[in-house]
Amino acid sequence: MTENLSTAVDEGVGAGRVAVVSGGSRGLGRVLVERLLADGWRVATFSRSTSEFIAESSAAHPESFYWEAVDLGEPTTARTFVRNVHRAFGRLDLLVNNAGLVREELLFTMPPKAIEAQITANLVAPIMLTQACARLMTRQGGGNIVNISSINAIRGYRGVSVYAAAKAGLDGFTRSLARELGGNGIRVNSVVPGYFDSAMTAEMPAAYRERIERRTPLGRLAAADDIADAVLYLSSPRAEFVTGQSLVIDGGLTC
Ligand SMILES: NC(=O)c1ccc[n+]([C@@H]2O[C@H](COP(=O)([O-])OP(=O)(O)OC[C@H]3O[C@@H](n4cnc5c(N)ncnc54)[C@H](OP(=O)(O)O)[C@@H]3O)[C@@H](O)[C@H]2O)c1
């Protein structure tokens, strides 16, 4: 399998391989969906609501694009989604746990329901989605899992302690799961982005943005493509001996 995939990627073609990308309606998820489709992958994604991009992709790629409305607030629905993807595409080679949400607020004032919602969507649901996908990949003889973490998992920032806890949990999950699944031909890694332009950072005050740029050795925020490059590298045969790792993509902000 690895050899075939290697040839496919060297030719720049996913050659019918199947990827699940959570949260593909916008932001990083959208960029990943676009780039995987362009490389010949069949791609399944979900989000709570649809978007213009989802409608356009469904029309342009009726055979190789699949979208469903799924809310990670109800993690068991992620299993149904995986079953539907398998029914539609017959295999599964890559899972990118990309969907995430952040609520910035000091812990003192955060309602218990908001704490629970962030841990559920950013940690519990990705774990359950991974479990469903890893079972299929194991039966198939291998696969690849990439979890999207955050530099909030490795550095302290005010107002994001709950989000940070979930993302740090995802990195711990990555390492231990890599040990569990290596023998099944499945690699598990995480990408740890710094700030990049998306809906999540659109509301960032200009002064805060300038401070980040000043403190970043490479002098700018990332583009979603910078993060996607790392995801696609880890998903490719060029990383075939890389597992259990967290790859920080932040222009040096945390170095
Ligand atoms: N942007 C940054 O600077 C930054 C930095 C570090 C890490 N990250 C991480 O990178 C990943 C992508 O971030 P982004 O900035 O591209 O985010 P984004 O633009 O806000 O997009 C998030 C995607 O996830 C979906 N989503 C959110 N909550 C969901 C839920 N409960 N159930 C199902 N789908 C859900 C959204 O669609 P719906 O809203 O329609 O559900 C959307 O498709 C996230 O894991 C984020 O934590 C982002």
PDB file of C-alpha atoms and ligand atoms in Angstrom:
ATOM      1  CA  MET A   1       0.000   0.000   0.000  1.00  0.00           C
ATOM      2  CA  THR A   2       2.745   2.457   0.941  1.00  0.00           C
ATOM      3  CA  GLU A   3       4.519   1.915  -2.388  1.00  0.00           C
ATOM      4  CA  ASN A   4       1.373   2.557  -4.420  1.00  0.00           C
ATOM      5  CA  LEU A   5       0.598   5.646  -2.387  1.00  0.00           C
ATOM      6  CA  SER A   6       4.196   6.821  -2.808  1.00  0.00           C
ATOM      7  CA  THR A   7       3.934   6.599  -6.591  1.00  0.00           C
ATOM      8  CA  ALA A   8       0.571   8.326  -6.518  1.00  0.00           C
ATOM      9  CA  VAL A   9       1.850  11.250  -4.487  1.00  0.00           C
ATOM     10  CA  ASP A  10       5.027  11.602  -6.560  1.00  0.00           C
ATOM     11  CA  GLU A  11       2.752  11.967  -9.581  1.00  0.00           C
ATOM     12  CA  GLY A  12       0.765  14.576  -7.602  1.00  0.00           C
ATOM     13  CA  VAL A  13      -2.324  12.388  -7.686  1.00  0.00           C
ATOM     14  CA  GLY A  14      -4.225  10.882  -4.765  1.00  0.00           C
ATOM     15  CA  ALA A  15      -5.329   8.169  -7.199  1.00  0.00           C
ATOM     16  CA  GLY A  16      -8.713   7.517  -5.661  1.00  0.00           C
ATOM     17  CA  ARG A  17      -7.499   7.458  -2.071  1.00  0.00           C
ATOM     18  CA  VAL A  18     -10.090   8.561   0.439  1.00  0.00           C
ATOM     19  CA  ALA A  19      -9.639  11.333   3.005  1.00  0.00           C
ATOM     20  CA  VAL A  20     -11.913  12.455   5.819  1.00  0.00           C
ATOM     21  CA  VAL A  21     -11.325  16.083   6.828  1.00  0.00           C
ATOM     22  CA  SER A  22     -13.475  17.373   9.654  1.00  0.00           C
ATOM     23  CA  GLY A  23     -14.629  21.007   9.383  1.00  0.00           C
ATOM     24  CA  GLY A  24     -14.104  21.432   5.637  1.00  0.00           C
ATOM     25  CA  SER A  25     -16.605  24.248   5.080  1.00  0.00           C
ATOM     26  CA  ARG A  26     -14.061  27.064   5.551  1.00  0.00           C
ATOM     27  CA  GLY A  27     -10.611  27.979   6.893  1.00  0.00           C
ATOM     28  CA  LEU A  28      -7.886  25.340   7.018  1.00  0.00           C
ATOM     29  CA  GLY A  29     -10.383  22.519   6.395  1.00  0.00           C
ATOM     30  CA  ARG A  30     -11.495  24.135   3.155  1.00  0.00           C
ATOM     31  CA  VAL A  31      -7.877  24.537   1.949  1.00  0.00           C
ATOM     32  CA  LEU A  32      -7.193  20.869   2.735  1.00  0.00           C
ATOM     33  CA  VAL A  33     -10.324  19.741   0.887  1.00  0.00           C
ATOM     34  CA  GLU A  34      -9.366  21.840  -2.163  1.00  0.00           C
ATOM     35  CA  ARG A  35      -5.787  20.601  -2.274  1.00  0.00           C
ATOM     36  CA  LEU A  36      -6.693  16.939  -1.740  1.00  0.00           C
ATOM     37  CA  LEU A  37      -9.369  17.070  -4.458  1.00  0.00           C
ATOM     38  CA  ALA A  38      -6.864  18.719  -6.816  1.00  0.00           C
ATOM     39  CA  ASP A  39      -4.481  15.818  -6.124  1.00  0.00           C
ATOM     40  CA  GLY A  40      -7.123  13.252  -7.091  1.00  0.00           C
ATOM     41  CA  TRP A  41      -8.274  12.192  -3.630  1.00  0.00           C
ATOM     42  CA  ARG A  42     -11.895  11.459  -2.874  1.00  0.00           C
ATOM     43  CA  VAL A  43     -12.746  13.679   0.087  1.00  0.00           C
ATOM     44  CA  ALA A  44     -15.458  13.501   2.743  1.00  0.00           C
ATOM     45  CA  THR A  45     -16.038  16.342   5.128  1.00  0.00           C
ATOM     46  CA  PHE A  46     -18.596  17.679   7.585  1.00  0.00           C
ATOM     47  CA  SER A  47     -19.507  20.821   9.481  1.00  0.00           C
ATOM     48  CA  ARG A  48     -22.578  21.996  11.372  1.00  0.00           C
ATOM     49  CA  SER A  49     -23.716  24.206   8.518  1.00  0.00           C
ATOM     50  CA  THR A  50     -23.070  24.221   4.818  1.00  0.00           C
ATOM     51  CA  SER A  51     -21.280  26.994   2.899  1.00  0.00           C
ATOM     52  CA  GLU A  52     -20.931  28.289  -0.628  1.00  0.00           C
ATOM     53  CA  PHE A  53     -17.717  26.302  -0.907  1.00  0.00           C
ATOM     54  CA  ILE A  54     -19.522  23.066   0.048  1.00  0.00           C
ATOM     55  CA  ALA A  55     -22.248  23.701  -2.549  1.00  0.00           C
ATOM     56  CA  GLU A  56     -19.647  24.463  -5.259  1.00  0.00           C
ATOM     57  CA  SER A  57     -17.561  21.380  -4.423  1.00  0.00           C
ATOM     58  CA  SER A  58     -20.619  19.092  -4.438  1.00  0.00           C
ATOM     59  CA  ALA A  59     -21.536  20.388  -7.905  1.00  0.00           C
ATOM     60  CA  ALA A  60     -17.987  20.252  -9.291  1.00  0.00           C
ATOM     61  CA  HIS A  61     -17.024  16.827  -7.872  1.00  0.00           C
ATOM     62  CA  PRO A  62     -20.208  14.744  -7.569  1.00  0.00           C
ATOM     63  CA  GLU A  63     -18.234  11.450  -7.591  1.00  0.00           C
ATOM     64  CA  SER A  64     -15.377  12.415  -5.319  1.00  0.00           C
ATOM     65  CA  PHE A  65     -16.764  14.864  -2.752  1.00  0.00           C
ATOM     66  CA  TYR A  66     -19.079  14.050   0.141  1.00  0.00           C
ATOM     67  CA  TRP A  67     -20.467  16.408   2.800  1.00  0.00           C
ATOM     68  CA  GLU A  68     -22.855  15.866   5.687  1.00  0.00           C
ATOM     69  CA  ALA A  69     -24.088  18.101   8.487  1.00  0.00           C
ATOM     70  CA  VAL A  70     -22.522  16.780  11.689  1.00  0.00           C
ATOM     71  CA  ASP A  71     -22.185  18.489  15.069  1.00  0.00           C
ATOM     72  CA  LEU A  72     -19.173  17.396  17.104  1.00  0.00           C
ATOM     73  CA  GLY A  73     -21.211  18.426  20.134  1.00  0.00           C
ATOM     74  CA  GLU A  74     -22.849  15.040  19.650  1.00  0.00           C
ATOM     75  CA  PRO A  75     -19.759  12.854  19.194  1.00  0.00           C
ATOM     76  CA  THR A  76     -21.634   9.632  18.398  1.00  0.00           C
ATOM     77  CA  THR A  77     -22.931  11.172  15.149  1.00  0.00           C
ATOM     78  CA  ALA A  78     -19.316  11.185  13.933  1.00  0.00           C
ATOM     79  CA  ARG A  79     -19.443   7.363  13.855  1.00  0.00           C
ATOM     80  CA  THR A  80     -22.524   7.426  11.631  1.00  0.00           C
ATOM     81  CA  PHE A  81     -20.694   9.836   9.337  1.00  0.00           C
ATOM     82  CA  VAL A  82     -17.728   7.440   9.016  1.00  0.00           C
ATOM     83  CA  ARG A  83     -20.100   4.567   8.227  1.00  0.00           C
ATOM     84  CA  ASN A  84     -21.735   6.668   5.489  1.00  0.00           C
ATOM     85  CA  VAL A  85     -18.354   7.651   4.024  1.00  0.00           C
ATOM     86  CA  HIS A  86     -17.289   4.024   3.904  1.00  0.00           C
ATOM     87  CA  ARG A  87     -20.552   3.109   2.191  1.00  0.00           C
ATOM     88  CA  ALA A  88     -20.028   5.894  -0.381  1.00  0.00           C
ATOM     89  CA  PHE A  89     -16.298   5.455  -1.080  1.00  0.00           C
ATOM     90  CA  GLY A  90     -15.475   1.896   0.076  1.00  0.00           C
ATOM     91  CA  ARG A  91     -12.199   2.719   1.816  1.00  0.00           C
ATOM     92  CA  LEU A  92     -10.456   5.247   4.051  1.00  0.00           C
ATOM     93  CA  ASP A  93      -6.794   6.287   3.890  1.00  0.00           C
ATOM     94  CA  LEU A  94      -6.509   9.590   5.741  1.00  0.00           C
ATOM     95  CA  LEU A  95      -8.250  11.295   8.647  1.00  0.00           C
ATOM     96  CA  VAL A  96      -7.533  14.940   9.449  1.00  0.00           C
ATOM     97  CA  ASN A  97      -9.098  15.987  12.751  1.00  0.00           C
ATOM     98  CA  ASN A  98      -9.317  19.648  11.792  1.00  0.00           C
ATOM     99  CA  ALA A  99     -12.662  20.993  13.083  1.00  0.00           C
ATOM    100  CA  GLY A 100     -12.311  22.971  16.272  1.00  0.00           C
ATOM    101  CA  LEU A 101     -13.836  25.839  18.156  1.00  0.00           C
ATOM    102  CA  VAL A 102     -12.510  28.308  20.657  1.00  0.00           C
ATOM    103  CA  ARG A 103     -14.381  30.441  23.181  1.00  0.00           C
ATOM    104  CA  GLU A 104     -12.117  33.061  24.688  1.00  0.00           C
ATOM    105  CA  GLU A 105     -13.042  33.760  28.276  1.00  0.00           C
ATOM    106  CA  LEU A 106     -11.362  33.645  31.669  1.00  0.00           C
ATOM    107  CA  LEU A 107     -12.018  30.399  33.498  1.00  0.00           C
ATOM    108  CA  PHE A 108     -13.609  32.250  36.463  1.00  0.00           C
ATOM    109  CA  THR A 109     -16.598  33.318  34.361  1.00  0.00           C
ATOM    110  CA  MET A 110     -16.922  30.460  31.905  1.00  0.00           C
ATOM    111  CA  PRO A 111     -20.213  28.569  32.355  1.00  0.00           C
ATOM    112  CA  PRO A 112     -19.849  24.797  32.936  1.00  0.00           C
ATOM    113  CA  LYS A 113     -21.773  24.099  29.727  1.00  0.00           C
ATOM    114  CA  ALA A 114     -19.240  26.124  27.696  1.00  0.00           C
ATOM    115  CA  ILE A 115     -16.362  24.231  29.337  1.00  0.00           C
ATOM    116  CA  GLU A 116     -17.986  20.924  28.468  1.00  0.00           C
ATOM    117  CA  ALA A 117     -18.789  22.015  24.894  1.00  0.00           C
ATOM    118  CA  GLN A 118     -15.156  22.949  24.184  1.00  0.00           C
ATOM    119  CA  ILE A 119     -13.754  19.705  25.608  1.00  0.00           C
ATOM    120  CA  THR A 120     -16.365  17.676  23.718  1.00  0.00           C
ATOM    121  CA  ALA A 121     -15.861  19.296  20.294  1.00  0.00           C
ATOM    122  CA  ASN A 122     -12.066  19.679  20.497  1.00  0.00           C
ATOM    123  CA  LEU A 123     -11.147  16.413  22.223  1.00  0.00           C
ATOM    124  CA  VAL A 124     -13.882  13.833  22.891  1.00  0.00           C
ATOM    125  CA  ALA A 125     -15.381  13.957  19.391  1.00  0.00           C
ATOM    126  CA  PRO A 126     -12.025  13.778  17.544  1.00  0.00           C
ATOM    127  CA  ILE A 127     -11.131  10.745  19.690  1.00  0.00           C
ATOM    128  CA  MET A 128     -14.390   9.030  18.761  1.00  0.00           C
ATOM    129  CA  LEU A 129     -14.017   9.944  15.089  1.00  0.00           C
ATOM    130  CA  THR A 130     -10.485   8.538  15.188  1.00  0.00           C
ATOM    131  CA  GLN A 131     -11.672   5.300  16.783  1.00  0.00           C
ATOM    132  CA  ALA A 132     -14.216   4.721  14.004  1.00  0.00           C
ATOM    133  CA  CYS A 133     -11.691   5.569  11.260  1.00  0.00           C
ATOM    134  CA  ALA A 134      -8.804   3.577  12.778  1.00  0.00           C
ATOM    135  CA  ARG A 135     -10.943   0.430  12.861  1.00  0.00           C
ATOM    136  CA  LEU A 136     -11.579   0.729   9.120  1.00  0.00           C
ATOM    137  CA  MET A 137      -7.932   1.545   8.385  1.00  0.00           C
ATOM    138  CA  THR A 138      -6.790  -1.472  10.393  1.00  0.00           C
ATOM    139  CA  ARG A 139      -9.074  -3.787   8.425  1.00  0.00           C
ATOM    140  CA  GLN A 140      -7.686  -2.258   5.246  1.00  0.00           C
ATOM    141  CA  GLY A 141      -4.037  -2.698   6.301  1.00  0.00           C
ATOM    142  CA  GLY A 142      -3.031   0.881   7.072  1.00  0.00           C
ATOM    143  CA  GLY A 143      -3.735   4.584   7.002  1.00  0.00           C
ATOM    144  CA  ASN A 144      -2.817   7.980   8.277  1.00  0.00           C
ATOM    145  CA  ILE A 145      -4.164  10.262  10.993  1.00  0.00           C
ATOM    146  CA  VAL A 146      -3.274  13.936  11.478  1.00  0.00           C
ATOM    147  CA  ASN A 147      -4.667  15.894  14.428  1.00  0.00           C
ATOM    148  CA  ILE A 148      -4.759  19.696  14.313  1.00  0.00           C
ATOM    149  CA  SER A 149      -3.592  21.009  17.657  1.00  0.00           C
ATOM    150  CA  SER A 150      -2.525  24.575  18.551  1.00  0.00           C
ATOM    151  CA  ILE A 151       0.417  26.412  20.107  1.00  0.00           C
ATOM    152  CA  ASN A 152      -2.025  27.041  22.963  1.00  0.00           C
ATOM    153  CA  ALA A 153      -1.255  23.411  23.878  1.00  0.00           C
ATOM    154  CA  ILE A 154       2.439  24.192  24.447  1.00  0.00           C
ATOM    155  CA  ARG A 155       2.467  27.814  25.711  1.00  0.00           C
ATOM    156  CA  GLY A 156       0.243  29.622  28.206  1.00  0.00           C
ATOM    157  CA  TYR A 157      -2.173  32.302  26.936  1.00  0.00           C
ATOM    158  CA  ARG A 158      -4.837  34.078  29.031  1.00  0.00           C
ATOM    159  CA  GLY A 159      -8.457  33.332  28.181  1.00  0.00           C
ATOM    160  CA  VAL A 160      -7.990  30.021  26.379  1.00  0.00           C
ATOM    161  CA  SER A 161      -7.240  27.587  29.210  1.00  0.00           C
ATOM    162  CA  VAL A 162     -10.058  25.166  28.362  1.00  0.00           C
ATOM    163  CA  TYR A 163      -9.271  25.159  24.626  1.00  0.00           C
ATOM    164  CA  ALA A 164      -5.577  24.701  25.529  1.00  0.00           C
ATOM    165  CA  ALA A 165      -6.421  21.725  27.751  1.00  0.00           C
ATOM    166  CA  ALA A 166      -8.324  20.058  24.909  1.00  0.00           C
ATOM    167  CA  LYS A 167      -5.538  20.668  22.374  1.00  0.00           C
ATOM    168  CA  ALA A 168      -2.843  19.412  24.792  1.00  0.00           C
ATOM    169  CA  GLY A 169      -5.035  16.342  25.265  1.00  0.00           C
ATOM    170  CA  LEU A 170      -5.079  15.843  21.505  1.00  0.00           C
ATOM    171  CA  ASP A 171      -1.251  15.890  21.416  1.00  0.00           C
ATOM    172  CA  GLY A 172      -1.085  13.302  24.206  1.00  0.00           C
ATOM    173  CA  PHE A 173      -3.645  11.192  22.351  1.00  0.00           C
ATOM    174  CA  THR A 174      -1.476  11.441  19.221  1.00  0.00           C
ATOM    175  CA  ARG A 175       1.643  10.071  20.937  1.00  0.00           C
ATOM    176  CA  SER A 176       0.031   7.124  22.706  1.00  0.00           C
ATOM    177  CA  LEU A 177      -2.160   6.181  19.760  1.00  0.00           C
ATOM    178  CA  ALA A 178       0.904   6.135  17.492  1.00  0.00           C
ATOM    179  CA  ARG A 179       2.275   3.369  19.760  1.00  0.00           C
ATOM    180  CA  GLU A 180      -1.013   1.457  19.643  1.00  0.00           C
ATOM    181  CA  LEU A 181      -1.492   1.674  15.878  1.00  0.00           C
ATOM    182  CA  GLY A 182       2.032   1.558  14.420  1.00  0.00           C
ATOM    183  CA  GLY A 183       1.846  -2.218  14.125  1.00  0.00           C
ATOM    184  CA  ASN A 184      -1.390  -1.854  12.121  1.00  0.00           C
ATOM    185  CA  GLY A 185       0.347   0.301   9.500  1.00  0.00           C
ATOM    186  CA  ILE A 186      -1.274   3.498  10.785  1.00  0.00           C
ATOM    187  CA  ARG A 187       0.768   6.624  11.482  1.00  0.00           C
ATOM    188  CA  VAL A 188      -0.582   9.258  13.887  1.00  0.00           C
ATOM    189  CA  ASN A 189       0.853  12.777  14.074  1.00  0.00           C
ATOM    190  CA  SER A 190      -0.283  16.230  15.021  1.00  0.00           C
ATOM    191  CA  VAL A 191       0.289  19.633  13.475  1.00  0.00           C
ATOM    192  CA  VAL A 192       0.595  22.482  15.962  1.00  0.00           C
ATOM    193  CA  PRO A 193      -0.262  25.763  14.233  1.00  0.00           C
ATOM    194  CA  GLY A 194       0.470  29.240  15.454  1.00  0.00           C
ATOM    195  CA  TYR A 195      -2.007  31.946  14.496  1.00  0.00           C
ATOM    196  CA  PHE A 196      -3.173  31.812  10.889  1.00  0.00           C
ATOM    197  CA  ASP A 197      -5.753  33.806   8.942  1.00  0.00           C
ATOM    198  CA  SER A 198      -9.254  32.304   9.196  1.00  0.00           C
ATOM    199  CA  ALA A 199     -12.679  33.000  10.695  1.00  0.00           C
ATOM    200  CA  MET A 200     -11.187  32.017  14.058  1.00  0.00           C
ATOM    201  CA  THR A 201      -8.692  34.906  13.987  1.00  0.00           C
ATOM    202  CA  ALA A 202     -10.776  37.413  11.973  1.00  0.00           C
ATOM    203  CA  GLU A 203     -11.901  39.273  15.103  1.00  0.00           C
ATOM    204  CA  MET A 204      -8.373  39.670  16.453  1.00  0.00           C
ATOM    205  CA  PRO A 205      -7.683  43.314  17.387  1.00  0.00           C
ATOM    206  CA  ALA A 206      -5.103  44.981  15.099  1.00  0.00           C
ATOM    207  CA  ALA A 207      -2.766  45.755  18.020  1.00  0.00           C
ATOM    208  CA  TYR A 208      -2.750  42.104  19.106  1.00  0.00           C
ATOM    209  CA  ARG A 209      -2.041  40.971  15.558  1.00  0.00           C
ATOM    210  CA  GLU A 210       0.862  43.428  15.265  1.00  0.00           C
ATOM    211  CA  ARG A 211       2.311  42.159  18.547  1.00  0.00           C
ATOM    212  CA  ILE A 212       2.235  38.566  17.272  1.00  0.00           C
ATOM    213  CA  GLU A 213       3.895  39.605  14.018  1.00  0.00           C
ATOM    214  CA  ARG A 214       6.609  41.478  15.971  1.00  0.00           C
ATOM    215  CA  ARG A 215       7.288  38.450  18.165  1.00  0.00           C
ATOM    216  CA  THR A 216       7.381  36.012  15.241  1.00  0.00           C
ATOM    217  CA  PRO A 217      10.907  35.581  13.837  1.00  0.00           C
ATOM    218  CA  LEU A 218       9.486  35.150  10.319  1.00  0.00           C
ATOM    219  CA  GLY A 219       7.482  38.364  10.756  1.00  0.00           C
ATOM    220  CA  ARG A 220       3.914  37.396   9.796  1.00  0.00           C
ATOM    221  CA  LEU A 221       0.914  35.265  10.667  1.00  0.00           C
ATOM    222  CA  ALA A 222       0.703  31.966   8.815  1.00  0.00           C
ATOM    223  CA  ALA A 223      -1.570  31.416   5.844  1.00  0.00           C
ATOM    224  CA  ALA A 224      -3.798  28.347   5.968  1.00  0.00           C
ATOM    225  CA  ASP A 225      -1.635  26.970   3.124  1.00  0.00           C
ATOM    226  CA  ASP A 226       1.445  26.975   5.403  1.00  0.00           C
ATOM    227  CA  ILE A 227      -0.414  24.684   7.803  1.00  0.00           C
ATOM    228  CA  ALA A 228      -1.883  22.574   4.984  1.00  0.00           C
ATOM    229  CA  ASP A 229       1.666  21.985   3.632  1.00  0.00           C
ATOM    230  CA  ALA A 230       2.597  20.347   6.943  1.00  0.00           C
ATOM    231  CA  VAL A 231      -0.576  18.216   7.001  1.00  0.00           C
ATOM    232  CA  LEU A 232       0.019  17.038   3.437  1.00  0.00           C
ATOM    233  CA  TYR A 233       3.669  16.271   4.202  1.00  0.00           C
ATOM    234  CA  LEU A 234       2.718  14.140   7.234  1.00  0.00           C
ATOM    235  CA  SER A 235       0.053  12.391   5.114  1.00  0.00           C
ATOM    236  CA  SER A 236       2.523  11.564   2.377  1.00  0.00           C
ATOM    237  CA  PRO A 237       5.039   8.745   1.921  1.00  0.00           C
ATOM    238  CA  ARG A 238       7.798  11.338   2.413  1.00  0.00           C
ATOM    239  CA  ALA A 239       6.888  11.065   6.109  1.00  0.00           C
ATOM    240  CA  GLU A 240       6.546   7.293   6.119  1.00  0.00           C
ATOM    241  CA  PHE A 241       8.918   6.895   9.096  1.00  0.00           C
ATOM    242  CA  VAL A 242       7.326   9.730  11.104  1.00  0.00           C
ATOM    243  CA  THR A 243       4.764   8.882  13.747  1.00  0.00           C
ATOM    244  CA  GLY A 244       3.778  10.071  17.220  1.00  0.00           C
ATOM    245  CA  GLN A 245       5.157  13.570  16.540  1.00  0.00           C
ATOM    246  CA  SER A 246       3.820  17.098  16.923  1.00  0.00           C
ATOM    247  CA  LEU A 247       5.050  19.448  14.200  1.00  0.00           C
ATOM    248  CA  VAL A 248       4.927  23.125  15.187  1.00  0.00           C
ATOM    249  CA  ILE A 249       4.212  25.551  12.307  1.00  0.00           C
ATOM    250  CA  ASP A 250       4.340  29.053  13.790  1.00  0.00           C
ATOM    251  CA  GLY A 251       7.102  31.017  12.044  1.00  0.00           C
ATOM    252  CA  GLY A 252       9.207  30.572  15.179  1.00  0.00           C
ATOM    253  CA  LEU A 253       6.793  32.289  17.602  1.00  0.00           C
ATOM    254  CA  THR A 254       7.304  29.644  20.303  1.00  0.00           C
ATOM    255  CA  CYS A 255      11.004  28.883  19.711  1.00  0.00           C
TER     256      CYS A 255
HETATM  257  N1  LIG B   1      -6.960  29.974  13.100  1.00  0.00           N
HETATM  258  C1  LIG B   1      -5.929  29.867  13.915  1.00  0.00           C
HETATM  259  O1  LIG B   1      -5.167  30.827  14.122  1.00  0.00           O
HETATM  260  C2  LIG B   1      -5.627  28.546  14.592  1.00  0.00           C
HETATM  261  C3  LIG B   1      -4.461  28.453  15.356  1.00  0.00           C
HETATM  262  C4  LIG B   1      -4.141  27.238  15.940  1.00  0.00           C
HETATM  263  C5  LIG B   1      -4.952  26.142  15.759  1.00  0.00           C
HETATM  264  N2  LIG B   1      -6.102  26.260  15.014  1.00  0.00           N
HETATM  265  C6  LIG B   1      -6.908  25.047  14.828  1.00  0.00           C
HETATM  266  O2  LIG B   1      -6.963  24.778  13.437  1.00  0.00           O
HETATM  267  C7  LIG B   1      -8.204  24.131  13.117  1.00  0.00           C
HETATM  268  C8  LIG B   1      -8.911  24.865  11.991  1.00  0.00           C
HETATM  269  O3  LIG B   1      -9.119  26.200  12.409  1.00  0.00           O
HETATM  270  P1  LIG B   1      -9.725  27.329  11.439  1.00  0.00           P
HETATM  271  O4  LIG B   1      -9.149  28.604  11.905  1.00  0.00           O
HETATM  272  O5  LIG B   1      -9.607  26.915  10.029  1.00  0.00           O
HETATM  273  O6  LIG B   1     -11.244  27.285  11.936  1.00  0.00           O
HETATM  274  P2  LIG B   1     -12.578  27.928  11.278  1.00  0.00           P
HETATM  275  O7  LIG B   1     -12.251  28.803  10.122  1.00  0.00           O
HETATM  276  O8  LIG B   1     -13.353  28.478  12.421  1.00  0.00           O
HETATM  277  O9  LIG B   1     -13.321  26.605  10.721  1.00  0.00           O
HETATM  278  C9  LIG B   1     -13.702  25.600  11.619  1.00  0.00           C
HETATM  279  C10 LIG B   1     -14.391  24.485  10.859  1.00  0.00           C
HETATM  280  O10 LIG B   1     -14.837  23.503  11.811  1.00  0.00           O
HETATM  281  C11 LIG B   1     -16.277  23.390  11.749  1.00  0.00           C
HETATM  282  N3  LIG B   1     -16.781  23.195  13.107  1.00  0.00           N
HETATM  283  C12 LIG B   1     -16.617  24.019  14.174  1.00  0.00           C
HETATM  284  N4  LIG B   1     -17.269  23.517  15.240  1.00  0.00           N
HETATM  285  C13 LIG B   1     -17.850  22.361  14.837  1.00  0.00           C
HETATM  286  C14 LIG B   1     -18.681  21.412  15.462  1.00  0.00           C
HETATM  287  N5  LIG B   1     -19.060  21.537  16.758  1.00  0.00           N
HETATM  288  N6  LIG B   1     -19.132  20.349  14.764  1.00  0.00           N
HETATM  289  C15 LIG B   1     -18.775  20.197  13.459  1.00  0.00           C
HETATM  290  N7  LIG B   1     -17.989  21.069  12.800  1.00  0.00           N
HETATM  291  C16 LIG B   1     -17.541  22.145  13.480  1.00  0.00           C
HETATM  292  C17 LIG B   1     -16.740  24.721  11.137  1.00  0.00           C
HETATM  293  O11 LIG B   1     -18.017  24.646  10.506  1.00  0.00           O
HETATM  294  P3  LIG B   1     -19.402  24.996  11.296  1.00  0.00           P
HETATM  295  O12 LIG B   1     -19.145  26.229  12.095  1.00  0.00           O
HETATM  296  O13 LIG B   1     -20.432  25.167  10.223  1.00  0.00           O
HETATM  297  O14 LIG B   1     -19.690  23.811  12.152  1.00  0.00           O
HETATM  298  C18 LIG B   1     -15.632  24.952  10.112  1.00  0.00           C
HETATM  299  O15 LIG B   1     -15.843  24.126   8.985  1.00  0.00           O
HETATM  300  C19 LIG B   1      -8.998  24.082  14.432  1.00  0.00           C
HETATM  301  O16 LIG B   1      -8.826  22.830  15.052  1.00  0.00           O
HETATM  302  C20 LIG B   1      -8.343  25.170  15.273  1.00  0.00           C
HETATM  303  O17 LIG B   1      -8.508  24.918  16.652  1.00  0.00           O
HETATM  304  C21 LIG B   1      -6.469  27.436  14.426  1.00  0.00           C
END
